[in-house]
């Protein structure tokens, strides 16, 4: 982007309350395109993961208790980067114009004649209560709401905030930046005239894996907060609407709520598992351990493609095998008609689906999505010269080759693709493990082998390990891990069911 402009542009982007799913599409697009991202403390690391490897990331977060970069220095940084012609994303928690000092930054940019754009975000003031099932308005209970900051002590005599007026109203009161002053705020509101029995709640780390909620009333919410050691970031909500949440029981419907689960699949395959886990309430962290790369020498694969009619069967054991084989086929100017003379076998529904996208319905699908099921159900050859082609990665277990060989087939395993460890993941692996996880998922032996190679210290003992099937679990054991879950049905759905069952039993 930077090449197109002489003077850059600054985007004041809201990152939402924490969950990476709550960034707007425009926000995500700009994060992907940015030359430099200047971000705050409350912006989650998985949101920054959207940035390209070449993007410069600058943390200007104000960590409590530590000296931090001043607002005027942040303004100057934005101006300097824009003047270099860069696309600058100024990424702020929630919405950039809700207590984010976004207005000051916008004014500073405007003064210097620098183009900027405001990209609204989902504010914690509304999404925080919402994630605990608390509606900020509710017909009959509250027709309006006040969002107020408690960064200053409410007892301060020269405060800009008219706490007395807030106390006398009957609206929902939403307090941000109040983690240290909850007791004081509630006292000020009671003294000002709010009923001490008004329902109140605190939502801590809303929309994140470690979200907690505390329900009480104005009279005791301060005490409850202290007992539970509530800390920032948290939202305090006061008003009759808090009662609605108890009836809704939003969060009890999600069996994986509060669980932080690592997905190790390749980036283009991760989404199905990630979405399913997220739908059940988990916070998902993606760390692709596999990327598919081209092979060094195509001689054997090209020969196999050229002589495809010599084979009785082609067996695809993974989506990667289908895609790699096909991309070579297409490069050679061929298409699905090239398979006319040969029968096709496929292991697992995802592999069948990948073939289906190419217009191919497999002739043989084993009842279970594992090599053993293929071997024990596969037809016997009519003669020992009948050949099977097995497009594979360079390093793959010999199970299918040996098993079908015993049946009398002549199995030709041809290298069709290479699995590599993505470089950008290596940098992140230790960090993710140290940030704390509840579970690691493995969907193939390579995900195990690669993650193991990426981390020096191993998976911490309190992190559960979930494997898609026995082969993956065996690889995990070989690497000194102890799988807690081995899915009975060796598919993504099967793995998700097993994880849900594990946590609910
Ligand atoms: N611009 C932000 C607010 C910045 S002020 C927004 O629109 O959300 C920072 C305060 O926001 C925190 O002290 C806390 O009160 C609140 N906050 C931000 N993220 C939060 C979260 N995930 N859970 C609870 N409160 C949060």
mmCIF file with all atom_site columns, N, CA and C in Angstrom, residues 299-362:
data_model
loop_
_atom_site.group_PDB
_atom_site.id
_atom_site.type_symbol
_atom_site.label_atom_id
_atom_site.label_alt_id
_atom_site.label_comp_id
_atom_site.label_asym_id
_atom_site.label_entity_id
_atom_site.label_seq_id
_atom_site.pdbx_PDB_ins_code
_atom_site.Cartn_x
_atom_site.Cartn_y
_atom_site.Cartn_z
_atom_site.occupancy
_atom_site.B_iso_or_equiv
_atom_site.pdbx_formal_charge
_atom_site.auth_seq_id
_atom_site.auth_comp_id
_atom_site.auth_asym_id
_atom_site.auth_atom_id
_atom_site.pdbx_PDB_model_num
ATOM 1   N N  . UNK A 1 299 ? 9.833   -35.397 -11.188 1.00 0.00 ? 299 UNK A N  1
ATOM 2   C CA . UNK A 1 299 ? 9.979   -36.453 -12.203 1.00 0.00 ? 299 UNK A CA 1
ATOM 3   C C  . UNK A 1 299 ? 9.022   -37.627 -11.951 1.00 0.00 ? 299 UNK A C  1
ATOM 4   N N  . UNK A 1 300 ? 9.016   -38.154 -10.707 1.00 0.00 ? 300 UNK A N  1
ATOM 5   C CA . UNK A 1 300 ? 8.202   -39.342 -10.410 1.00 0.00 ? 300 UNK A CA 1
ATOM 6   C C  . UNK A 1 300 ? 6.712   -39.031 -10.497 1.00 0.00 ? 300 UNK A C  1
ATOM 7   N N  . UNK A 1 301 ? 6.326   -37.887 -9.934  1.00 0.00 ? 301 UNK A N  1
ATOM 8   C CA . UNK A 1 301 ? 4.899   -37.539 -9.954  1.00 0.00 ? 301 UNK A CA 1
ATOM 9   C C  . UNK A 1 301 ? 4.423   -37.349 -11.401 1.00 0.00 ? 301 UNK A C  1
ATOM 10  N N  . UNK A 1 302 ? 5.238   -36.663 -12.197 1.00 0.00 ? 302 UNK A N  1
ATOM 11  C CA . UNK A 1 302 ? 4.858   -36.441 -13.594 1.00 0.00 ? 302 UNK A CA 1
ATOM 12  C C  . UNK A 1 302 ? 4.750   -37.761 -14.347 1.00 0.00 ? 302 UNK A C  1
ATOM 13  N N  . UNK A 1 303 ? 5.668   -38.676 -14.051 1.00 0.00 ? 303 UNK A N  1
ATOM 14  C CA . UNK A 1 303 ? 5.621   -39.981 -14.726 1.00 0.00 ? 303 UNK A CA 1
ATOM 15  C C  . UNK A 1 303 ? 4.340   -40.712 -14.328 1.00 0.00 ? 303 UNK A C  1
ATOM 16  N N  . UNK A 1 304 ? 3.995   -40.653 -13.036 1.00 0.00 ? 304 UNK A N  1
ATOM 17  C CA . UNK A 1 304 ? 2.784   -41.334 -12.563 1.00 0.00 ? 304 UNK A CA 1
ATOM 18  C C  . UNK A 1 304 ? 1.546   -40.738 -13.219 1.00 0.00 ? 304 UNK A C  1
ATOM 19  N N  . UNK A 1 305 ? 1.509   -39.425 -13.306 1.00 0.00 ? 305 UNK A N  1
ATOM 20  C CA . UNK A 1 305 ? 0.363   -38.771 -13.949 1.00 0.00 ? 305 UNK A CA 1
ATOM 21  C C  . UNK A 1 305 ? 0.298   -39.188 -15.428 1.00 0.00 ? 305 UNK A C  1
ATOM 22  N N  . UNK A 1 306 ? 1.476   -39.189 -16.067 1.00 0.00 ? 306 UNK A N  1
ATOM 23  C CA . UNK A 1 306 ? 1.527   -39.558 -17.489 1.00 0.00 ? 306 UNK A CA 1
ATOM 24  C C  . UNK A 1 306 ? 1.055   -40.990 -17.740 1.00 0.00 ? 306 UNK A C  1
ATOM 25  N N  . UNK A 1 307 ? 1.323   -41.877 -16.778 1.00 0.00 ? 307 UNK A N  1
ATOM 26  C CA . UNK A 1 307 ? 0.967   -43.295 -16.970 1.00 0.00 ? 307 UNK A CA 1
ATOM 27  C C  . UNK A 1 307 ? -0.198  -43.707 -16.080 1.00 0.00 ? 307 UNK A C  1
ATOM 28  N N  . UNK A 1 308 ? -1.098  -42.806 -15.841 1.00 0.00 ? 308 UNK A N  1
ATOM 29  C CA . UNK A 1 308 ? -2.145  -43.070 -14.845 1.00 0.00 ? 308 UNK A CA 1
ATOM 30  C C  . UNK A 1 308 ? -2.983  -44.304 -15.182 1.00 0.00 ? 308 UNK A C  1
ATOM 31  N N  . UNK A 1 309 ? -3.153  -44.553 -16.479 1.00 0.00 ? 309 UNK A N  1
ATOM 32  C CA . UNK A 1 309 ? -4.007  -45.693 -16.854 1.00 0.00 ? 309 UNK A CA 1
ATOM 33  C C  . UNK A 1 309 ? -3.322  -47.029 -16.548 1.00 0.00 ? 309 UNK A C  1
ATOM 34  N N  . UNK A 1 310 ? -2.033  -47.010 -16.177 1.00 0.00 ? 310 UNK A N  1
ATOM 35  C CA . UNK A 1 310 ? -1.367  -48.251 -15.748 1.00 0.00 ? 310 UNK A CA 1
ATOM 36  C C  . UNK A 1 310 ? -1.854  -48.703 -14.375 1.00 0.00 ? 310 UNK A C  1
ATOM 37  N N  . UNK A 1 311 ? -2.467  -47.776 -13.642 1.00 0.00 ? 311 UNK A N  1
ATOM 38  C CA . UNK A 1 311 ? -2.878  -48.096 -12.270 1.00 0.00 ? 311 UNK A CA 1
ATOM 39  C C  . UNK A 1 311 ? -4.341  -48.512 -12.261 1.00 0.00 ? 311 UNK A C  1
ATOM 40  N N  . UNK A 1 312 ? -4.647  -49.420 -11.328 1.00 0.00 ? 312 UNK A N  1
ATOM 41  C CA . UNK A 1 312 ? -6.043  -49.830 -11.127 1.00 0.00 ? 312 UNK A CA 1
ATOM 42  C C  . UNK A 1 312 ? -6.761  -48.781 -10.280 1.00 0.00 ? 312 UNK A C  1
ATOM 43  N N  . UNK A 1 313 ? -6.032  -48.319 -9.265  1.00 0.00 ? 313 UNK A N  1
ATOM 44  C CA . UNK A 1 313 ? -6.596  -47.376 -8.295  1.00 0.00 ? 313 UNK A CA 1
ATOM 45  C C  . UNK A 1 313 ? -5.648  -46.211 -8.037  1.00 0.00 ? 313 UNK A C  1
ATOM 46  N N  . UNK A 1 314 ? -6.255  -45.044 -7.696  1.00 0.00 ? 314 UNK A N  1
ATOM 47  C CA . UNK A 1 314 ? -5.486  -43.975 -7.040  1.00 0.00 ? 314 UNK A CA 1
ATOM 48  C C  . UNK A 1 314 ? -6.155  -43.793 -5.684  1.00 0.00 ? 314 UNK A C  1
ATOM 49  N N  . UNK A 1 315 ? -5.368  -43.807 -4.626  1.00 0.00 ? 315 UNK A N  1
ATOM 50  C CA . UNK A 1 315 ? -5.950  -43.623 -3.289  1.00 0.00 ? 315 UNK A CA 1
ATOM 51  C C  . UNK A 1 315 ? -5.471  -42.307 -2.699  1.00 0.00 ? 315 UNK A C  1
ATOM 52  N N  . UNK A 1 316 ? -6.457  -41.486 -2.324  1.00 0.00 ? 316 UNK A N  1
ATOM 53  C CA . UNK A 1 316 ? -6.139  -40.206 -1.689  1.00 0.00 ? 316 UNK A CA 1
ATOM 54  C C  . UNK A 1 316 ? -6.428  -40.334 -0.199  1.00 0.00 ? 316 UNK A C  1
ATOM 55  N N  . UNK A 1 317 ? -5.395  -40.065 0.608   1.00 0.00 ? 317 UNK A N  1
ATOM 56  C CA . UNK A 1 317 ? -5.597  -40.229 2.049   1.00 0.00 ? 317 UNK A CA 1
ATOM 57  C C  . UNK A 1 317 ? -5.765  -38.887 2.758   1.00 0.00 ? 317 UNK A C  1
ATOM 58  N N  . UNK A 1 318 ? -5.719  -37.785 2.031   1.00 0.00 ? 318 UNK A N  1
ATOM 59  C CA . UNK A 1 318 ? -5.914  -36.488 2.675   1.00 0.00 ? 318 UNK A CA 1
ATOM 60  C C  . UNK A 1 318 ? -6.300  -35.434 1.644   1.00 0.00 ? 318 UNK A C  1
ATOM 61  N N  . UNK A 1 319 ? -6.832  -34.344 2.147   1.00 0.00 ? 319 UNK A N  1
ATOM 62  C CA . UNK A 1 319 ? -7.185  -33.214 1.281   1.00 0.00 ? 319 UNK A CA 1
ATOM 63  C C  . UNK A 1 319 ? -5.925  -32.683 0.595   1.00 0.00 ? 319 UNK A C  1
ATOM 64  N N  . UNK A 1 320 ? -4.835  -32.649 1.343   1.00 0.00 ? 320 UNK A N  1
ATOM 65  C CA . UNK A 1 320 ? -3.590  -32.140 0.758   1.00 0.00 ? 320 UNK A CA 1
ATOM 66  C C  . UNK A 1 320 ? -3.160  -32.972 -0.442  1.00 0.00 ? 320 UNK A C  1
ATOM 67  N N  . UNK A 1 321 ? -3.326  -34.284 -0.319  1.00 0.00 ? 321 UNK A N  1
ATOM 68  C CA . UNK A 1 321 ? -2.940  -35.164 -1.426  1.00 0.00 ? 321 UNK A CA 1
ATOM 69  C C  . UNK A 1 321 ? -3.793  -34.843 -2.660  1.00 0.00 ? 321 UNK A C  1
ATOM 70  N N  . UNK A 1 322 ? -5.103  -34.641 -2.434  1.00 0.00 ? 322 UNK A N  1
ATOM 71  C CA . UNK A 1 322 ? -5.995  -34.311 -3.557  1.00 0.00 ? 322 UNK A CA 1
ATOM 72  C C  . UNK A 1 322 ? -5.543  -33.001 -4.201  1.00 0.00 ? 322 UNK A C  1
ATOM 73  N N  . UNK A 1 323 ? -5.351  -31.984 -3.371  1.00 0.00 ? 323 UNK A N  1
ATOM 74  C CA . UNK A 1 323 ? -5.044  -30.666 -3.924  1.00 0.00 ? 323 UNK A CA 1
ATOM 75  C C  . UNK A 1 323 ? -3.682  -30.626 -4.614  1.00 0.00 ? 323 UNK A C  1
ATOM 76  N N  . UNK A 1 324 ? -2.696  -31.308 -4.008  1.00 0.00 ? 324 UNK A N  1
ATOM 77  C CA . UNK A 1 324 ? -1.357  -31.303 -4.612  1.00 0.00 ? 324 UNK A CA 1
ATOM 78  C C  . UNK A 1 324 ? -1.372  -32.044 -5.950  1.00 0.00 ? 324 UNK A C  1
ATOM 79  N N  . UNK A 1 325 ? -2.028  -33.203 -5.976  1.00 0.00 ? 325 UNK A N  1
ATOM 80  C CA . UNK A 1 325 ? -2.077  -34.001 -7.200  1.00 0.00 ? 325 UNK A CA 1
ATOM 81  C C  . UNK A 1 325 ? -2.772  -33.205 -8.313  1.00 0.00 ? 325 UNK A C  1
ATOM 82  N N  . UNK A 1 326 ? -3.886  -32.582 -7.914  1.00 0.00 ? 326 UNK A N  1
ATOM 83  C CA . UNK A 1 326 ? -4.657  -31.826 -8.905  1.00 0.00 ? 326 UNK A CA 1
ATOM 84  C C  . UNK A 1 326 ? -3.921  -30.606 -9.416  1.00 0.00 ? 326 UNK A C  1
ATOM 85  N N  . UNK A 1 327 ? -3.203  -29.938 -8.525  1.00 0.00 ? 327 UNK A N  1
ATOM 86  C CA . UNK A 1 327 ? -2.564  -28.718 -9.023  1.00 0.00 ? 327 UNK A CA 1
ATOM 87  C C  . UNK A 1 327 ? -1.503  -29.081 -10.070 1.00 0.00 ? 327 UNK A C  1
ATOM 88  N N  . UNK A 1 328 ? -0.853  -30.232 -9.887  1.00 0.00 ? 328 UNK A N  1
ATOM 89  C CA . UNK A 1 328 ? 0.125   -30.669 -10.905 1.00 0.00 ? 328 UNK A CA 1
ATOM 90  C C  . UNK A 1 328 ? -0.590  -31.059 -12.214 1.00 0.00 ? 328 UNK A C  1
ATOM 91  N N  . UNK A 1 329 ? -1.741  -31.718 -12.023 1.00 0.00 ? 329 UNK A N  1
ATOM 92  C CA . UNK A 1 329 ? -2.534  -32.136 -13.184 1.00 0.00 ? 329 UNK A CA 1
ATOM 93  C C  . UNK A 1 329 ? -2.918  -30.915 -14.027 1.00 0.00 ? 329 UNK A C  1
ATOM 94  N N  . UNK A 1 330 ? -3.394  -29.900 -13.327 1.00 0.00 ? 330 UNK A N  1
ATOM 95  C CA . UNK A 1 330 ? -3.853  -28.678 -14.006 1.00 0.00 ? 330 UNK A CA 1
ATOM 96  C C  . UNK A 1 330 ? -2.667  -27.996 -14.698 1.00 0.00 ? 330 UNK A C  1
ATOM 97  N N  . UNK A 1 331 ? -1.513  -27.961 -13.970 1.00 0.00 ? 331 UNK A N  1
ATOM 98  C CA . UNK A 1 331 ? -0.308  -27.354 -14.573 1.00 0.00 ? 331 UNK A CA 1
ATOM 99  C C  . UNK A 1 331 ? 0.062   -28.038 -15.875 1.00 0.00 ? 331 UNK A C  1
ATOM 100 N N  . UNK A 1 332 ? -0.254  -29.331 -15.969 1.00 0.00 ? 332 UNK A N  1
ATOM 101 C CA . UNK A 1 332 ? 0.092   -30.077 -17.176 1.00 0.00 ? 332 UNK A CA 1
ATOM 102 C C  . UNK A 1 332 ? -1.010  -29.996 -18.228 1.00 0.00 ? 332 UNK A C  1
ATOM 103 N N  . UNK A 1 333 ? -1.998  -29.140 -17.966 1.00 0.00 ? 333 UNK A N  1
ATOM 104 C CA . UNK A 1 333 ? -3.070  -28.936 -18.953 1.00 0.00 ? 333 UNK A CA 1
ATOM 105 C C  . UNK A 1 333 ? -4.118  -30.034 -18.935 1.00 0.00 ? 333 UNK A C  1
ATOM 106 N N  . UNK A 1 334 ? -4.145  -30.827 -17.831 1.00 0.00 ? 334 UNK A N  1
ATOM 107 C CA . UNK A 1 334 ? -5.120  -31.921 -17.757 1.00 0.00 ? 334 UNK A CA 1
ATOM 108 C C  . UNK A 1 334 ? -6.255  -31.552 -16.808 1.00 0.00 ? 334 UNK A C  1
ATOM 109 N N  . UNK A 1 335 ? -7.266  -32.405 -16.727 1.00 0.00 ? 335 UNK A N  1
ATOM 110 C CA . UNK A 1 335 ? -8.355  -32.169 -15.773 1.00 0.00 ? 335 UNK A CA 1
ATOM 111 C C  . UNK A 1 335 ? -8.920  -33.507 -15.302 1.00 0.00 ? 335 UNK A C  1
ATOM 112 N N  . UNK A 1 336 ? -10.093 -33.473 -14.671 1.00 0.00 ? 336 UNK A N  1
ATOM 113 C CA . UNK A 1 336 ? -10.641 -34.690 -14.050 1.00 0.00 ? 336 UNK A CA 1
ATOM 114 C C  . UNK A 1 336 ? -10.860 -35.828 -15.046 1.00 0.00 ? 336 UNK A C  1
ATOM 115 N N  . UNK A 1 337 ? -11.006 -35.528 -16.324 1.00 0.00 ? 337 UNK A N  1
ATOM 116 C CA . UNK A 1 337 ? -11.228 -36.598 -17.308 1.00 0.00 ? 337 UNK A CA 1
ATOM 117 C C  . UNK A 1 337 ? -10.035 -37.548 -17.372 1.00 0.00 ? 337 UNK A C  1
ATOM 118 N N  . UNK A 1 338 ? -8.889  -37.076 -16.903 1.00 0.00 ? 338 UNK A N  1
ATOM 119 C CA . UNK A 1 338 ? -7.680  -37.898 -16.906 1.00 0.00 ? 338 UNK A CA 1
ATOM 120 C C  . UNK A 1 338 ? -7.851  -39.141 -16.011 1.00 0.00 ? 338 UNK A C  1
ATOM 121 N N  . UNK A 1 339 ? -8.831  -39.094 -15.097 1.00 0.00 ? 339 UNK A N  1
ATOM 122 C CA . UNK A 1 339 ? -9.072  -40.218 -14.175 1.00 0.00 ? 339 UNK A CA 1
ATOM 123 C C  . UNK A 1 339 ? -10.040 -41.263 -14.761 1.00 0.00 ? 339 UNK A C  1
ATOM 124 N N  . UNK A 1 340 ? -10.455 -41.064 -16.015 1.00 0.00 ? 340 UNK A N  1
ATOM 125 C CA . UNK A 1 340 ? -11.517 -41.900 -16.586 1.00 0.00 ? 340 UNK A CA 1
ATOM 126 C C  . UNK A 1 340 ? -11.232 -43.397 -16.478 1.00 0.00 ? 340 UNK A C  1
ATOM 127 N N  . UNK A 1 341 ? -9.964  -43.782 -16.612 1.00 0.00 ? 341 UNK A N  1
ATOM 128 C CA . UNK A 1 341 ? -9.627  -45.209 -16.682 1.00 0.00 ? 341 UNK A CA 1
ATOM 129 C C  . UNK A 1 341 ? -9.316  -45.831 -15.324 1.00 0.00 ? 341 UNK A C  1
ATOM 130 N N  . UNK A 1 342 ? -9.331  -45.018 -14.291 1.00 0.00 ? 342 UNK A N  1
ATOM 131 C CA . UNK A 1 342 ? -8.802  -45.507 -13.018 1.00 0.00 ? 342 UNK A CA 1
ATOM 132 C C  . UNK A 1 342 ? -9.848  -45.343 -11.915 1.00 0.00 ? 342 UNK A C  1
ATOM 133 N N  . UNK A 1 343 ? -9.829  -46.248 -10.933 1.00 0.00 ? 343 UNK A N  1
ATOM 134 C CA . UNK A 1 343 ? -10.768 -46.134 -9.817  1.00 0.00 ? 343 UNK A CA 1
ATOM 135 C C  . UNK A 1 343 ? -10.136 -45.278 -8.708  1.00 0.00 ? 343 UNK A C  1
ATOM 136 N N  . UNK A 1 344 ? -11.009 -44.662 -7.924  1.00 0.00 ? 344 UNK A N  1
ATOM 137 C CA . UNK A 1 344 ? -10.490 -43.740 -6.910  1.00 0.00 ? 344 UNK A CA 1
ATOM 138 C C  . UNK A 1 344 ? -10.966 -44.115 -5.519  1.00 0.00 ? 344 UNK A C  1
ATOM 139 N N  . UNK A 1 345 ? -10.010 -44.169 -4.592  1.00 0.00 ? 345 UNK A N  1
ATOM 140 C CA . UNK A 1 345 ? -10.337 -44.407 -3.183  1.00 0.00 ? 345 UNK A CA 1
ATOM 141 C C  . UNK A 1 345 ? -10.042 -43.149 -2.375  1.00 0.00 ? 345 UNK A C  1
ATOM 142 N N  . UNK A 1 346 ? -10.806 -42.934 -1.293  1.00 0.00 ? 346 UNK A N  1
ATOM 143 C CA . UNK A 1 346 ? -10.579 -41.727 -0.482  1.00 0.00 ? 346 UNK A CA 1
ATOM 144 C C  . UNK A 1 346 ? -10.840 -42.041 0.977   1.00 0.00 ? 346 UNK A C  1
ATOM 145 N N  . UNK A 1 347 ? -9.938  -41.577 1.828   1.00 0.00 ? 347 UNK A N  1
ATOM 146 C CA . UNK A 1 347 ? -10.124 -41.769 3.273   1.00 0.00 ? 347 UNK A CA 1
ATOM 147 C C  . UNK A 1 347 ? -10.676 -40.484 3.877   1.00 0.00 ? 347 UNK A C  1
ATOM 148 N N  . UNK A 1 348 ? -11.808 -40.596 4.540   1.00 0.00 ? 348 UNK A N  1
ATOM 149 C CA . UNK A 1 348 ? -12.352 -39.472 5.306   1.00 0.00 ? 348 UNK A CA 1
ATOM 150 C C  . UNK A 1 348 ? -13.261 -38.558 4.499   1.00 0.00 ? 348 UNK A C  1
ATOM 151 N N  . UNK A 1 349 ? -14.259 -37.994 5.192   1.00 0.00 ? 349 UNK A N  1
ATOM 152 C CA . UNK A 1 349 ? -15.231 -37.144 4.509   1.00 0.00 ? 349 UNK A CA 1
ATOM 153 C C  . UNK A 1 349 ? -14.627 -35.877 3.897   1.00 0.00 ? 349 UNK A C  1
ATOM 154 N N  . UNK A 1 350 ? -13.590 -35.315 4.541   1.00 0.00 ? 350 UNK A N  1
ATOM 155 C CA . UNK A 1 350 ? -13.012 -34.077 4.001   1.00 0.00 ? 350 UNK A CA 1
ATOM 156 C C  . UNK A 1 350 ? -12.319 -34.370 2.663   1.00 0.00 ? 350 UNK A C  1
ATOM 157 N N  . UNK A 1 351 ? -11.646 -35.536 2.592   1.00 0.00 ? 351 UNK A N  1
ATOM 158 C CA . UNK A 1 351 ? -10.983 -35.917 1.339   1.00 0.00 ? 351 UNK A CA 1
ATOM 159 C C  . UNK A 1 351 ? -12.029 -36.146 0.250   1.00 0.00 ? 351 UNK A C  1
ATOM 160 N N  . UNK A 1 352 ? -13.140 -36.810 0.617   1.00 0.00 ? 352 UNK A N  1
ATOM 161 C CA . UNK A 1 352 ? -14.232 -37.033 -0.347  1.00 0.00 ? 352 UNK A CA 1
ATOM 162 C C  . UNK A 1 352 ? -14.777 -35.701 -0.835  1.00 0.00 ? 352 UNK A C  1
ATOM 163 N N  . UNK A 1 353 ? -14.903 -34.763 0.105   1.00 0.00 ? 353 UNK A N  1
ATOM 164 C CA . UNK A 1 353 ? -15.441 -33.459 -0.259  1.00 0.00 ? 353 UNK A CA 1
ATOM 165 C C  . UNK A 1 353 ? -14.496 -32.748 -1.242  1.00 0.00 ? 353 UNK A C  1
ATOM 166 N N  . UNK A 1 354 ? -13.189 -32.838 -0.958  1.00 0.00 ? 354 UNK A N  1
ATOM 167 C CA . UNK A 1 354 ? -12.203 -32.190 -1.843  1.00 0.00 ? 354 UNK A CA 1
ATOM 168 C C  . UNK A 1 354 ? -12.287 -32.793 -3.245  1.00 0.00 ? 354 UNK A C  1
ATOM 169 N N  . UNK A 1 355 ? -12.495 -34.122 -3.319  1.00 0.00 ? 355 UNK A N  1
ATOM 170 C CA . UNK A 1 355 ? -12.637 -34.760 -4.635  1.00 0.00 ? 355 UNK A CA 1
ATOM 171 C C  . UNK A 1 355 ? -13.941 -34.327 -5.293  1.00 0.00 ? 355 UNK A C  1
ATOM 172 N N  . UNK A 1 356 ? -14.982 -34.225 -4.447  1.00 0.00 ? 356 UNK A N  1
ATOM 173 C CA . UNK A 1 356 ? -16.301 -33.804 -4.949  1.00 0.00 ? 356 UNK A CA 1
ATOM 174 C C  . UNK A 1 356 ? -16.206 -32.443 -5.628  1.00 0.00 ? 356 UNK A C  1
ATOM 175 N N  . UNK A 1 357 ? -15.385 -31.567 -5.061  1.00 0.00 ? 357 UNK A N  1
ATOM 176 C CA . UNK A 1 357 ? -15.220 -30.229 -5.651  1.00 0.00 ? 357 UNK A CA 1
ATOM 177 C C  . UNK A 1 357 ? -14.599 -30.306 -7.043  1.00 0.00 ? 357 UNK A C  1
ATOM 178 N N  . UNK A 1 358 ? -13.883 -31.415 -7.317  1.00 0.00 ? 358 UNK A N  1
ATOM 179 C CA . UNK A 1 358 ? -13.296 -31.596 -8.647  1.00 0.00 ? 358 UNK A CA 1
ATOM 180 C C  . UNK A 1 358 ? -14.237 -32.414 -9.538  1.00 0.00 ? 358 UNK A C  1
ATOM 181 N N  . UNK A 1 359 ? -15.415 -32.696 -9.027  1.00 0.00 ? 359 UNK A N  1
ATOM 182 C CA . UNK A 1 359 ? -16.384 -33.449 -9.831  1.00 0.00 ? 359 UNK A CA 1
ATOM 183 C C  . UNK A 1 359 ? -16.157 -34.944 -9.788  1.00 0.00 ? 359 UNK A C  1
ATOM 184 N N  . UNK A 1 360 ? -15.493 -35.425 -8.739  1.00 0.00 ? 360 UNK A N  1
ATOM 185 C CA . UNK A 1 360 ? -15.181 -36.860 -8.674  1.00 0.00 ? 360 UNK A CA 1
ATOM 186 C C  . UNK A 1 360 ? -15.846 -37.516 -7.464  1.00 0.00 ? 360 UNK A C  1
ATOM 187 N N  . UNK A 1 361 ? -16.567 -38.594 -7.723  1.00 0.00 ? 361 UNK A N  1
ATOM 188 C CA . UNK A 1 361 ? -17.164 -39.368 -6.633  1.00 0.00 ? 361 UNK A CA 1
ATOM 189 C C  . UNK A 1 361 ? -16.304 -40.614 -6.449  1.00 0.00 ? 361 UNK A C  1
ATOM 190 N N  . UNK A 1 362 ? -15.698 -40.803 -5.257  1.00 0.00 ? 362 UNK A N  1
ATOM 191 C CA . UNK A 1 362 ? -14.797 -41.947 -5.079  1.00 0.00 ? 362 UNK A CA 1
ATOM 192 C C  . UNK A 1 362 ? -15.520 -43.289 -5.259  1.00 0.00 ? 362 UNK A C  1
#
